[in-house]
CSV table of C-alpha atoms in Angstrom, one decimal:
chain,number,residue,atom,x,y,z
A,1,UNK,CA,-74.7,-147.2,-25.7
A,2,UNK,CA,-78.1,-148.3,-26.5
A,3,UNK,CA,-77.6,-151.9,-26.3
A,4,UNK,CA,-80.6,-154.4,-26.0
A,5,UNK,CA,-79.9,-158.3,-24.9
A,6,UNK,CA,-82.4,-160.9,-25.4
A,7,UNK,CA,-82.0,-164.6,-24.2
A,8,UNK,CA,-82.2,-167.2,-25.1
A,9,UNK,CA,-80.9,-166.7,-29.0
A,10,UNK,CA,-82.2,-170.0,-29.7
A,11,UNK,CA,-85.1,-171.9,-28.3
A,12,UNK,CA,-86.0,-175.4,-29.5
A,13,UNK,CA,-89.4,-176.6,-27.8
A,14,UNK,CA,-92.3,-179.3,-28.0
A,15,UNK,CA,-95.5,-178.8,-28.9
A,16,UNK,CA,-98.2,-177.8,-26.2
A,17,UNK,CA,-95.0,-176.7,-24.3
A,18,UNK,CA,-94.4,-172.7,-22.5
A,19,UNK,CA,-91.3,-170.9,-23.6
A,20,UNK,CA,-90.0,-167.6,-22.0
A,21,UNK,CA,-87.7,-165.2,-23.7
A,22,UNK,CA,-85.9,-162.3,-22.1
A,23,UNK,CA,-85.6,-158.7,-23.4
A,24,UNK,CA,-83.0,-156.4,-21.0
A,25,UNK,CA,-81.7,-152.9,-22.1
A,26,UNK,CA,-78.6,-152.8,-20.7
A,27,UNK,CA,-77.0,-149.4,-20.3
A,28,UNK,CA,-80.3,-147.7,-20.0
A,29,UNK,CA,-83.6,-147.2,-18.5
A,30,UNK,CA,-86.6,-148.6,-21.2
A,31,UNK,CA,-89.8,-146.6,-20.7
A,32,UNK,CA,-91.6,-148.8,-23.6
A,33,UNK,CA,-90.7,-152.2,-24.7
A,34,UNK,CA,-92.1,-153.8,-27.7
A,35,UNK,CA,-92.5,-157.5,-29.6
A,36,UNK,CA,-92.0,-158.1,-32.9
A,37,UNK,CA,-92.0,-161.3,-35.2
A,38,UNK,CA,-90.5,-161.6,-38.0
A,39,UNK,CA,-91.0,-164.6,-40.9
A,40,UNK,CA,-88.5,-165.4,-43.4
A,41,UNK,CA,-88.1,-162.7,-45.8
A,42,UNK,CA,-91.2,-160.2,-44.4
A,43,UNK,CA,-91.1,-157.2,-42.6
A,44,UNK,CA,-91.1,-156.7,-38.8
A,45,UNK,CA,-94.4,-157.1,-37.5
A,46,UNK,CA,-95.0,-155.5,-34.2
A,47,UNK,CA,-96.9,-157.8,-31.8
A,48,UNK,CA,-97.4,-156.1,-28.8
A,49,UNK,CA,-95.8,-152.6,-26.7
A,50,UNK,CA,-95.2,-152.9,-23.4
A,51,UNK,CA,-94.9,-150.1,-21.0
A,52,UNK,CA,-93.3,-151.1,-17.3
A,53,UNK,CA,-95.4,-151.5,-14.7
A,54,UNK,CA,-98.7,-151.9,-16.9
A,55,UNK,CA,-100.4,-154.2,-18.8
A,56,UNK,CA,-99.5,-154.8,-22.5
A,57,UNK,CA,-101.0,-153.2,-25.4
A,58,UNK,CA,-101.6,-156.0,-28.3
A,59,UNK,CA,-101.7,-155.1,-31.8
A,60,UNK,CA,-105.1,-156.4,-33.6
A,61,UNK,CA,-105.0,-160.4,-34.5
A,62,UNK,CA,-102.9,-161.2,-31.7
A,63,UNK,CA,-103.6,-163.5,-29.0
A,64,UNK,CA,-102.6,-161.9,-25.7
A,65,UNK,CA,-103.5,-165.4,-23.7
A,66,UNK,CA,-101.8,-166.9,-25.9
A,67,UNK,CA,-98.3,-164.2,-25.6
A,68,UNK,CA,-98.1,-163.2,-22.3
A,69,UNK,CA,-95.9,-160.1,-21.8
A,70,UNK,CA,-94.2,-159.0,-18.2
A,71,UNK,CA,-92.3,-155.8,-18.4
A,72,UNK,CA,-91.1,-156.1,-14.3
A,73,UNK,CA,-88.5,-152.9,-14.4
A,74,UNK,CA,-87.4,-150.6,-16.5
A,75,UNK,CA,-84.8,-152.8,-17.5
A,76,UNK,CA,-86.6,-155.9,-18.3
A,77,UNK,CA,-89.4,-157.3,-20.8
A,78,UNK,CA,-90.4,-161.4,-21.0
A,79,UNK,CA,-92.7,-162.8,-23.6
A,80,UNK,CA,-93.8,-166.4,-23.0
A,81,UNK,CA,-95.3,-168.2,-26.0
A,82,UNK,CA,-98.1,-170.6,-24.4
A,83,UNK,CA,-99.0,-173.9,-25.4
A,84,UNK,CA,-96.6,-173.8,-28.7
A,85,UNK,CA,-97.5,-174.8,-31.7
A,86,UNK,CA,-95.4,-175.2,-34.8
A,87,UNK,CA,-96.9,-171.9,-36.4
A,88,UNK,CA,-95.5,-170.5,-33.6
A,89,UNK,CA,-92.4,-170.9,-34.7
A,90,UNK,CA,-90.9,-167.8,-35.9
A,91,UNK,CA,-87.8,-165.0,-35.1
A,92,UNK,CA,-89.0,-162.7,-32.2
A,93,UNK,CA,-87.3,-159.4,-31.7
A,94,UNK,CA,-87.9,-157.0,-28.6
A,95,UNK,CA,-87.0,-153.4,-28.5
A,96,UNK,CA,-86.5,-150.4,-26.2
A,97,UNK,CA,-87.6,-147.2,-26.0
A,98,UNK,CA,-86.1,-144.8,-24.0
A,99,UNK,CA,-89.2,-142.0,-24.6
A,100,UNK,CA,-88.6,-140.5,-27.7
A,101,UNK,CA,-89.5,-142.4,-31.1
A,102,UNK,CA,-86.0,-144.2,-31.3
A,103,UNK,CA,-86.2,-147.8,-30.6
A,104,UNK,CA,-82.9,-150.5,-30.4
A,105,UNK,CA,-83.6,-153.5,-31.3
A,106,UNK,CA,-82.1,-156.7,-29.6
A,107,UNK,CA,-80.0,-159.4,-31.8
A,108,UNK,CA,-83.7,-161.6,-31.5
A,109,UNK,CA,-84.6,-165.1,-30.9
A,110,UNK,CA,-85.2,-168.1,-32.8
A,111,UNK,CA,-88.1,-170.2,-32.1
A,112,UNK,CA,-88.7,-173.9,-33.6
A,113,UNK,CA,-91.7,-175.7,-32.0
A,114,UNK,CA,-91.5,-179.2,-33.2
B,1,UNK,CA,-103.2,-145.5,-39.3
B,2,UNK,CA,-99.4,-145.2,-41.2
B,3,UNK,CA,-98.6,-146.8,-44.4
B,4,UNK,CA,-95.0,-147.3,-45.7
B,5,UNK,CA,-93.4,-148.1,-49.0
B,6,UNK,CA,-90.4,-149.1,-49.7
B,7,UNK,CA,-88.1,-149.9,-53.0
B,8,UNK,CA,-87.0,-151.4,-54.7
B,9,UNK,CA,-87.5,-154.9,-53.1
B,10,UNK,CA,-83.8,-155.9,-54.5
B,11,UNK,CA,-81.3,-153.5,-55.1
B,12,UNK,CA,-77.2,-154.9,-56.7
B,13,UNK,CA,-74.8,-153.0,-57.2
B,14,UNK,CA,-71.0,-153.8,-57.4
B,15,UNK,CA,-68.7,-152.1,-55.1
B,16,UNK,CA,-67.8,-148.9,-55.0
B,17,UNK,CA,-71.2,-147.7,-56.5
B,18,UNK,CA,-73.4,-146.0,-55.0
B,19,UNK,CA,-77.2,-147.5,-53.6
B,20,UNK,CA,-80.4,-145.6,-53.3
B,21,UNK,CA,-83.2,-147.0,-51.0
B,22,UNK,CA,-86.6,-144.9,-51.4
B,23,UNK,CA,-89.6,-144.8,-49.0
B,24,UNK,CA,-93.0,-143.1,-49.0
B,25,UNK,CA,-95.3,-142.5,-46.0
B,26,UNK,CA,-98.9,-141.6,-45.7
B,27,UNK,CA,-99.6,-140.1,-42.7
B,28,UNK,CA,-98.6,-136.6,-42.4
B,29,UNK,CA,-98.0,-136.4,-39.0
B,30,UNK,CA,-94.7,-138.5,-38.9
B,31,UNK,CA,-92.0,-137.1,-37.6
B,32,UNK,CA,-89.7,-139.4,-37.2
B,33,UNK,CA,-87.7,-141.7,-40.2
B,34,UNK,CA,-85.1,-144.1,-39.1
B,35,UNK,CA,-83.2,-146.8,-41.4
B,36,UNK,CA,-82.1,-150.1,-40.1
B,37,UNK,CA,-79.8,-152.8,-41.6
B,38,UNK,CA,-80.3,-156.4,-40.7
B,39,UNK,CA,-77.8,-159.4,-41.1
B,40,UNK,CA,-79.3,-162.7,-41.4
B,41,UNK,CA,-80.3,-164.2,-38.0
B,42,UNK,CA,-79.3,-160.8,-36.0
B,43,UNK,CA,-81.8,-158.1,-35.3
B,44,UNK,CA,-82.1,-154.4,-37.0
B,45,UNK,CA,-79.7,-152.1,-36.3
B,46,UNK,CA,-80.6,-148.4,-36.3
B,47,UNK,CA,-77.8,-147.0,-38.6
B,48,UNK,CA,-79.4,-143.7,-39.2
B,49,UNK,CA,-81.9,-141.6,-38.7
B,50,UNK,CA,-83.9,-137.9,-39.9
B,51,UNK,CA,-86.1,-136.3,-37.9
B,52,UNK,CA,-89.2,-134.1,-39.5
B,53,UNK,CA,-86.9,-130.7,-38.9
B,54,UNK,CA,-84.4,-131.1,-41.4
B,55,UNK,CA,-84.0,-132.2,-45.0
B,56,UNK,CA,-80.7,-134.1,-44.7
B,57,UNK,CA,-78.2,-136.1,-42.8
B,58,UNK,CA,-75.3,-137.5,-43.2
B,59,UNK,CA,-72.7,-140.0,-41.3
B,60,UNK,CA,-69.8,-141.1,-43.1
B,61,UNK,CA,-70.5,-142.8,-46.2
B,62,UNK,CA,-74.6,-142.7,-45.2
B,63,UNK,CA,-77.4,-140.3,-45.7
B,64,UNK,CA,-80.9,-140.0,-45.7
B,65,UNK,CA,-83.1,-137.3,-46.8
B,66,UNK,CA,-86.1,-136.2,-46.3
B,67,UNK,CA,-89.1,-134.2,-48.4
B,68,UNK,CA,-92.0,-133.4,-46.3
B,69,UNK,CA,-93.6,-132.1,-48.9
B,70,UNK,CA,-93.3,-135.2,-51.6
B,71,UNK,CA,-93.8,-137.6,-47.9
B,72,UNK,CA,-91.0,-139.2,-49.0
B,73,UNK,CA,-87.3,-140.1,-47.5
B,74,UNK,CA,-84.6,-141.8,-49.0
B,75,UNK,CA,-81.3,-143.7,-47.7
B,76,UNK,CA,-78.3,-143.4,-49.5
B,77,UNK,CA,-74.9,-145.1,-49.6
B,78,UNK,CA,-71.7,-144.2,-51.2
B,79,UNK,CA,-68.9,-146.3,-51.9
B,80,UNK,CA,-70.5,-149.4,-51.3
B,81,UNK,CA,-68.7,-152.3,-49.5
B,82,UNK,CA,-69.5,-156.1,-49.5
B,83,UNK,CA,-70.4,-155.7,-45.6
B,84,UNK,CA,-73.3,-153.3,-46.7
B,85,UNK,CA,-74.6,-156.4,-48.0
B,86,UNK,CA,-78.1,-157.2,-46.2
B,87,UNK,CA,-81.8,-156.4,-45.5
B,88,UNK,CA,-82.3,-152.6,-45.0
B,89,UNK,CA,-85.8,-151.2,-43.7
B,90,UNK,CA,-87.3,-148.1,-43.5
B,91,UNK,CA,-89.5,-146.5,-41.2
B,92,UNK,CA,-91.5,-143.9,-39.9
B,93,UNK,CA,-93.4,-142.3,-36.7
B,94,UNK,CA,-95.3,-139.7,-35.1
B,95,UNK,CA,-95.0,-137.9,-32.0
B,96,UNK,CA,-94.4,-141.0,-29.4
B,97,UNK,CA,-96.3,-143.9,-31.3
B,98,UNK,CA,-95.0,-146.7,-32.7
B,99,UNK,CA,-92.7,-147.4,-35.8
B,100,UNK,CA,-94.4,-148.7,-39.2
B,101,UNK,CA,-91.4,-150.2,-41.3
B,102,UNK,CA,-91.3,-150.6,-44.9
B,103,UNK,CA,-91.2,-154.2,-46.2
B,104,UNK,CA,-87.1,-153.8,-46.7
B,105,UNK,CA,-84.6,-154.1,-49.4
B,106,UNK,CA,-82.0,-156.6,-50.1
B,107,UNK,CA,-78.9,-155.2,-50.9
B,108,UNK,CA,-76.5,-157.1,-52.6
B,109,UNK,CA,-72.7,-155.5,-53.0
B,110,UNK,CA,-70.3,-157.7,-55.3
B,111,UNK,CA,-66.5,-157.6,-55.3
């Protein structure tokens, strides 16, 4: 149980170009969703929590024009990374909260912005 | 707000020993201490976790213990295997907010 998909796994985009990733929990209902990133060798660093129906709450330093989070069900969380840049690029994880402090994380996505 | 520490930033052992990961928190108000293990290129997976009400848990070869007291919880793995081999993190909460993680250990099991 407890199992969090995200899609695509790996996105190769242009710069000045919109990509959209998708976060689903799949055998369970997500109150809370949140965005991480993650650079080579650091820690998780949690961009943004999402809660479904609402708007997003960002964490300090990051641009919410710029990451624009949708959590449409309970089931489903999209970031979209706007006008890409190659500092953009990065491994982006999203998790699910089913309204306790336990989070599942899902297997992330690779972003290269060339 | 939360602060966590975690070491050591490397840990190798060979296998069959045992691995000790140790983490501190500040704020006192956490409640809640998961550990995750993440493979290169695949995303953490919760492999245990403690919550604030008891000193100790244990799965199979894993356990994590907690001093509330000290503020500090550790993870602990017996009879190491080469598939332990990756990035473990800590981390901590309280009440519903959201998770601070350590900065993570690289275990390294050799044959």
């Amino acid at each position: 149980g407890a199992v969090v998909s995200q899609h695509p796994s790996r996105v190769i985009c242009k710069s000045g170009t919109s990509v959209k990733i998708e976060c689903r929990s799949l055998d369970f209902q997500a109150t809370t969703m949140f965005w991480y990133r993650q650079f080579p060798k650091q820690s998780l660093m949690l961009m943004a929590t999402s809660n479904e129906g609402s708007k997003a709450t960002y964490e300090q330093g990051v641009e919410k024009d710029k990451f624009l989070i949708n959590h449409a069900s309970l089931t489903l969380s999209t970031l979209t990374v706007t006008s890409a840049h190659p500092e953009d690029s990065s491994f982006y994880i999203c998790s699910a909260g089913t309204g306790s402090n336990e989070q599942y994380f899902g297997p992330g996505t690779r972003l290269t912005v060339t | 707000g939360e602060n966590v520490e975690q070491h050591p930033s490397t840990l190798s052992v060979q296998e069959g020993d045992s691995a000790v990961i140790k983490c501190t928190y500040s704020d006192s108000a956490s409640n809640y201490f998961p550990w995750y293990k993440q493979e290169l290129g695949k995303g953490p997976q919760l492999i245990i976790d403690i919550r604030s009400n008891v000193g100790e848990k244990k799965d199979q070869r894993i356990a994590v213990t907690l001093n509330k007291t000290a503020k500090h919880f550790s993870l602990h793995i017996t009879e190491t295997q080469p598939e332990d081999s990756a990035v473990y993190f800590c981390a901590a909460s309280a009440g519903y907010s959201t998770l601070t993680f350590g900065k993570g250990t690289m275990l390294l099991v050799s044959p």
